[in-house]
CSV table of C-alpha atoms and ligand atoms in Angstrom, one decimal:
chain,number,residue,atom,x,y,z
G,62,MET,CA,14.0,13.2,17.4
G,63,HIS,CA,16.9,10.7,17.3
G,64,ARG,CA,15.9,7.2,16.4
G,65,PHE,CA,17.4,3.9,17.5
G,66,PHE,CA,16.9,0.3,16.6
G,67,VAL,CA,17.1,-2.0,19.6
G,68,PRO,CA,16.8,-5.8,20.0
G,69,ARG,CA,13.2,-7.0,20.7
G,70,GLY,CA,14.2,-8.0,24.3
G,71,ALA,CA,15.1,-4.4,25.2
G,72,LEU,CA,11.5,-3.6,25.7
G,73,GLY,CA,9.6,-4.9,28.8
G,74,GLY,CA,6.3,-3.4,29.7
G,75,ASP,CA,6.7,0.4,29.8
G,76,GLU,CA,10.5,0.1,30.3
G,77,VAL,CA,13.3,0.2,27.8
G,78,ALA,CA,16.8,-1.0,28.7
G,79,LEU,CA,19.0,0.5,25.9
G,80,PRO,CA,21.9,-1.5,24.6
G,81,SER,CA,25.4,-0.3,25.6
G,82,SER,CA,26.1,1.0,22.1
G,83,VAL,CA,23.1,3.2,22.2
G,84,ALA,CA,23.8,4.3,25.8
G,85,HIS,CA,27.3,5.3,24.7
G,86,GLN,CA,26.0,7.4,21.9
G,87,LEU,CA,23.3,9.1,24.1
G,88,ARG,CA,25.8,10.0,26.7
G,89,ASN,CA,29.1,10.7,24.9
G,90,VAL,CA,28.1,11.7,21.5
G,91,LEU,CA,24.6,13.3,21.8
G,92,ARG,CA,25.2,14.4,25.5
G,93,MET,CA,21.6,13.6,26.4
G,94,SER,CA,20.2,13.7,29.9
G,95,PRO,CA,17.2,12.1,31.7
G,96,GLY,CA,14.0,13.8,30.6
G,97,ALA,CA,15.1,13.9,26.9
G,98,HIS,CA,13.0,12.1,24.4
G,99,ILE,CA,14.1,9.6,21.7
G,100,VAL,CA,12.3,7.2,19.3
G,101,VAL,CA,13.0,3.5,19.8
G,102,LEU,CA,12.3,0.8,17.2
G,103,ASP,CA,12.3,-2.9,17.9
G,104,ASN,CA,11.8,-4.0,14.2
G,105,SER,CA,8.2,-5.1,14.9
G,106,GLY,CA,6.8,-2.3,12.8
G,107,TRP,CA,6.0,-0.2,15.9
G,108,GLU,CA,7.9,2.8,17.0
G,109,TYR,CA,8.0,4.1,20.6
G,110,GLU,CA,8.6,7.5,21.9
G,111,VAL,CA,10.7,7.1,25.0
G,112,GLU,CA,11.6,9.5,27.8
G,113,LEU,CA,15.1,8.8,29.1
G,114,THR,CA,15.1,8.1,32.9
G,115,GLU,CA,18.8,7.2,33.3
G,116,VAL,CA,21.9,7.9,31.2
G,117,ALA,CA,24.9,6.6,33.1
G,118,PRO,CA,28.2,5.0,32.2
G,119,GLN,CA,26.8,1.6,33.2
G,120,GLY,CA,23.8,2.0,30.8
G,121,ALA,CA,20.7,3.9,29.8
G,122,ARG,CA,17.1,3.4,30.5
G,123,GLY,CA,13.8,5.0,29.5
G,124,ARG,CA,10.0,4.9,29.8
G,125,ILE,CA,7.7,4.5,26.9
G,126,VAL,CA,5.4,7.5,26.6
G,127,SER,CA,3.6,6.6,23.4
G,128,ARG,CA,3.7,4.2,20.5
G,129,SER,CA,2.6,4.3,16.9
G,130,LEU,CA,2.8,2.1,13.8
G,131,SER,CA,5.7,3.4,11.6
G,132,ALA,CA,4.5,4.6,8.3
G,133,THR,CA,7.7,4.9,6.3
G,134,GLU,CA,8.1,1.4,4.9
G,135,PRO,CA,7.5,1.0,1.1
G,136,ARG,CA,4.6,-1.3,0.1
G,137,THR,CA,6.9,-2.9,-2.5
G,138,LYS,CA,9.5,-5.1,-0.9
G,139,ILE,CA,12.7,-5.0,-2.9
G,140,THR,CA,15.5,-7.5,-2.3
G,141,LEU,CA,18.8,-6.4,-3.9
G,142,TYR,CA,21.1,-9.3,-5.0
G,143,GLN,CA,24.2,-7.2,-5.3
G,144,SER,CA,27.4,-8.8,-6.6
G,145,PHE,CA,30.5,-8.0,-4.5
G,146,LEU,CA,32.1,-4.7,-5.4
G,147,LYS,CA,35.6,-3.4,-4.8
G,148,GLY,CA,36.5,-1.0,-2.1
G,149,GLN,CA,33.8,1.1,-0.5
G,150,ARG,CA,31.3,0.6,-3.3
G,151,PHE,CA,29.4,-2.2,-1.7
G,152,GLU,CA,29.0,-0.2,1.5
G,153,PHE,CA,27.8,2.8,-0.6
G,154,VAL,CA,25.1,0.5,-2.1
G,155,LEU,CA,24.0,-0.7,1.4
G,156,GLN,CA,23.8,2.8,2.7
G,157,LYS,CA,21.9,4.4,-0.2
G,158,GLY,CA,19.8,1.3,-0.8
G,159,THR,CA,18.6,1.5,2.9
G,160,GLU,CA,17.7,5.2,2.4
G,161,LEU,CA,15.7,4.3,-0.7
G,162,GLY,CA,13.7,1.6,1.0
G,163,ILE,CA,15.3,-1.7,0.0
G,164,VAL,CA,14.2,-4.3,2.5
G,165,GLU,CA,16.8,-7.0,2.1
G,166,PHE,CA,20.4,-7.2,0.8
G,167,VAL,CA,21.9,-10.5,-0.5
G,168,PRO,CA,25.6,-10.3,-1.2
G,169,VAL,CA,26.3,-12.3,-4.3
G,170,ILE,CA,29.5,-13.9,-5.7
G,171,SER,CA,29.3,-13.9,-9.5
G,172,ALA,CA,31.9,-14.9,-12.1
G,173,ARG,CA,33.6,-11.6,-12.6
G,174,CYS,CA,33.7,-10.5,-8.9
G,175,VAL,CA,37.2,-9.4,-7.9
G,176,VAL,CA,36.6,-10.6,-4.4
G,177,SER,CA,35.1,-14.1,-4.4
G,178,SER,CA,35.2,-15.6,-1.0
G,179,LEU,CA,32.3,-16.2,1.3
G,180,GLU,CA,34.7,-15.4,4.2
G,181,HIS,CA,35.0,-11.9,2.9
G,182,ALA,CA,31.3,-11.3,3.5
G,183,GLU,CA,31.4,-13.0,6.9
G,184,ARG,CA,34.2,-10.8,8.0
G,185,LYS,CA,32.5,-7.7,6.8
G,186,ALA,CA,29.0,-8.5,8.1
G,187,PRO,CA,29.3,-6.6,11.4
G,188,ARG,CA,30.5,-3.5,9.6
G,189,TRP,CA,27.8,-3.8,6.8
G,190,GLU,CA,25.1,-4.3,9.5
G,191,ALA,CA,26.3,-1.1,11.3
G,192,ILE,CA,26.1,0.8,8.0
G,193,ILE,CA,22.6,-0.4,7.4
G,194,ARG,CA,21.5,0.4,10.9
G,195,GLU,CA,22.8,3.9,10.8
G,196,ALA,CA,21.3,4.6,7.4
G,197,ALA,CA,17.9,3.2,8.6
G,198,GLU,CA,17.9,5.4,11.7
G,199,GLN,CA,18.9,8.5,9.7
G,200,SER,CA,16.4,7.9,7.0
G,201,ARG,CA,13.6,7.1,9.4
G,202,ARG,CA,13.0,3.5,8.3
G,203,GLY,CA,10.4,1.7,10.3
G,204,ARG,CA,12.2,-1.6,9.9
G,205,LEU,CA,15.8,-2.6,9.6
G,206,PRO,CA,16.7,-4.0,6.2
G,207,GLU,CA,18.0,-7.5,6.5
G,208,LEU,CA,21.5,-8.6,5.4
G,209,THR,CA,21.7,-12.2,4.5
G,210,PRO,CA,24.8,-14.4,4.2
G,211,ALA,CA,26.5,-14.3,0.8
G,212,LEU,CA,25.4,-16.7,-1.9
G,213,PHE,CA,26.9,-17.9,-5.2
G,214,PHE,CA,25.1,-16.5,-8.2
G,215,ARG,CA,23.2,-19.7,-9.2
G,216,GLU,CA,22.0,-20.3,-5.6
G,217,ALA,CA,20.9,-16.7,-5.5
G,218,CYS,CA,18.8,-17.1,-8.7
G,219,LEU,CA,17.1,-20.1,-7.2
G,220,ARG,CA,16.4,-18.3,-3.9
G,221,ALA,CA,14.9,-15.4,-5.8
G,222,THR,CA,12.6,-17.5,-7.9
G,223,ARG,CA,11.6,-19.6,-4.9
G,224,ALA,CA,10.5,-16.4,-3.3
G,225,GLY,CA,8.0,-16.1,-6.2
G,226,GLN,CA,6.8,-12.7,-7.4
G,227,LEU,CA,9.0,-10.7,-9.8
G,228,ALA,CA,12.7,-11.4,-10.3
G,229,LEU,CA,14.7,-9.1,-12.6
G,230,ILE,CA,18.3,-8.9,-13.7
G,231,PRO,CA,19.4,-5.6,-15.2
G,232,TRP,CA,21.7,-6.5,-18.1
G,233,GLU,CA,23.1,-4.0,-20.5
G,234,GLY,CA,23.1,-6.6,-23.3
G,235,GLU,CA,19.3,-7.0,-23.2
G,236,THR,CA,17.8,-5.5,-26.4
G,237,ASN,CA,14.1,-6.5,-26.1
G,238,THR,CA,12.9,-5.8,-22.6
G,239,GLY,CA,13.2,-2.5,-20.8
G,240,LEU,CA,12.4,-2.2,-17.1
G,241,ARG,CA,9.1,-0.6,-17.8
G,242,GLN,CA,8.0,-3.4,-20.1
G,243,ALA,CA,8.9,-6.0,-17.5
G,244,LEU,CA,6.8,-4.1,-14.9
G,245,ASP,CA,3.9,-3.6,-17.3
G,246,ARG,CA,3.7,-7.3,-18.1
G,247,THR,CA,2.8,-8.4,-14.5
G,248,PRO,CA,0.3,-7.3,-11.9
G,249,ARG,CA,1.7,-5.2,-9.2
G,250,PRO,CA,4.0,-7.5,-7.2
G,251,PHE,CA,4.3,-7.5,-3.4
G,252,SER,CA,8.0,-8.2,-3.7
G,253,VAL,CA,10.7,-7.7,-6.4
G,254,SER,CA,14.1,-9.4,-6.6
G,255,LEU,CA,16.8,-7.4,-8.3
G,256,PHE,CA,20.2,-8.7,-9.5
G,257,VAL,CA,23.0,-6.4,-10.2
G,258,GLY,CA,26.4,-7.4,-11.5
G,259,PRO,CA,30.0,-6.5,-10.4
G,260,GLU,CA,32.1,-3.8,-12.1
G,261,GLY,CA,32.8,-6.2,-15.0
G,262,GLY,CA,29.2,-7.2,-15.5
G,263,PHE,CA,27.6,-10.6,-15.8
G,264,GLU,CA,28.8,-13.3,-18.2
G,265,GLU,CA,26.4,-14.5,-20.9
G,266,ALA,CA,26.3,-17.9,-19.3
G,267,GLU,CA,25.1,-16.3,-16.1
G,268,ILE,CA,22.3,-14.4,-17.9
G,269,ALA,CA,21.3,-17.7,-19.6
G,270,ALA,CA,21.2,-19.4,-16.1
G,271,ALA,CA,19.2,-16.6,-14.7
G,272,ARG,CA,16.7,-16.8,-17.5
G,273,GLU,CA,16.4,-20.5,-17.0
G,274,ALA,CA,15.7,-20.0,-13.3
G,275,GLY,CA,13.0,-17.5,-14.1
G,276,VAL,CA,14.9,-14.3,-13.6
G,277,THR,CA,14.1,-11.8,-16.4
G,278,PRO,CA,16.9,-9.7,-18.0
G,279,VAL,CA,15.9,-6.0,-18.4
G,280,ARG,CA,17.6,-3.0,-19.8
G,281,LEU,CA,18.0,0.2,-17.8
G,282,GLY,CA,18.3,2.5,-20.8
G,283,PRO,CA,21.1,2.9,-23.4
G,284,ARG,CA,23.8,4.2,-21.0
G,285,ILE,CA,26.0,1.9,-19.0
G,286,LEU,CA,25.7,2.6,-15.3
G,287,ARG,CA,28.3,1.8,-12.8
G,288,ALA,CA,27.7,-1.3,-10.8
G,289,GLU,CA,27.0,0.8,-7.7
G,290,THR,CA,24.6,3.0,-9.6
G,291,ALA,CA,22.5,0.4,-11.4
G,292,GLY,CA,20.7,-1.2,-8.4
G,293,LEU,CA,19.9,2.2,-6.9
G,294,VAL,CA,18.5,3.4,-10.2
G,295,ALA,CA,16.4,0.3,-10.8
G,296,ALA,CA,15.1,0.3,-7.2
G,297,SER,CA,14.1,4.0,-7.5
G,298,ALA,CA,12.3,3.4,-10.8
G,299,ILE,CA,10.4,0.4,-9.3
G,300,LEU,CA,9.4,2.3,-6.2
G,301,PHE,CA,8.3,5.2,-8.3
G,302,ALA,CA,6.3,3.0,-10.7
G,303,TYR,CA,4.4,1.5,-7.8
G,304,GLY,CA,3.7,4.8,-6.0
G,305,ASP,CA,6.2,4.2,-3.2
G,306,LEU,CA,7.9,7.6,-3.7
G,307,ASP,CA,4.7,9.6,-3.5
W,244,LIG,N1,30.5,-5.0,-18.2
W,244,LIG,C1,29.8,-3.8,-18.6
W,244,LIG,C2,29.3,-2.9,-17.5
W,244,LIG,C3,28.8,-3.6,-16.2
W,244,LIG,S1,27.9,-2.4,-15.3
W,244,LIG,C4,30.8,-3.0,-19.3
W,244,LIG,O1,31.9,-2.7,-18.8
W,244,LIG,O2,30.5,-2.6,-20.4
W,244,LIG,C5,27.5,-3.3,-13.9
W,244,LIG,C6,26.1,-3.8,-13.7
W,244,LIG,O3,25.2,-2.8,-13.7
W,244,LIG,C7,25.7,-4.8,-14.8
W,244,LIG,O4,26.1,-6.1,-14.5
W,244,LIG,C8,24.2,-4.6,-14.8
W,244,LIG,O5,23.6,-5.4,-13.8
W,244,LIG,C9,24.0,-3.2,-14.4
W,244,LIG,N2,23.8,-2.2,-15.5
W,244,LIG,C10,24.6,-1.1,-15.8
W,244,LIG,N3,24.1,-0.5,-16.9
W,244,LIG,C11,23.0,-1.1,-17.3
W,244,LIG,C12,22.0,-0.9,-18.3
W,244,LIG,N4,22.1,0.1,-19.1
W,244,LIG,N5,21.0,-1.8,-18.4
W,244,LIG,C13,20.9,-2.8,-17.6
W,244,LIG,N6,21.8,-3.1,-16.6
W,244,LIG,C14,22.8,-2.3,-16.4
């Protein structure tokens, strides 16, 4: 069944007023008619099976026939602090990270980012949000991952450590601590912050600043991963370690 995230206000009693973007898709792309069933999610953790009652150019409506708690969200809440990447790579990370179960994306400007303006992220936000939404619907997420405004690296480190729990920065220059050791050192965290650098990696001064803020450098094995690969690999390994891929 097709799944759609809608704003909270779209649900009232047993009725759902679907937003125009969804109405357009139901009518013109999926060619659905009244009587068809879809799943609607309002980001509350519930999902609703809805029977369409109206699919018209002026909008679409439906009636809730049942509801259940969605059971697809990982227990381990990973926030990915991803440095800006060139071209489509950032979008690739948002899409794949959503499929994997990342709950929050923080775009980060670090020293070696090729694009380094906050306006870039602001301009791209609507497109990035659409990519996340589509990936969340396709992969049957129960909640929509959040996209925060962009932050500079040092602010991002402070935000991550204020959030408490485990904060890790994969760095290919780390020789002592592998990801497994870092996970084994602490009790199972509720949330994990994960920092990944841009194509050119992090500067040593950034690693020092991260360490000082309480973000632990870890190695992801002896091979150098592309910037768009590293976060996905680290997130997969963390979710696997805590049983979220079972
Ligand atoms: N500057 C490096 C590569 C950067 S890779 C070089 O060209 O040699 C981009 C990002 O991926 C890094 O900042 C780091 O966060 C992550 N990364 C890639 N491979 C890694 C590894 N083996 N261990 C830890 N982090 C890695």
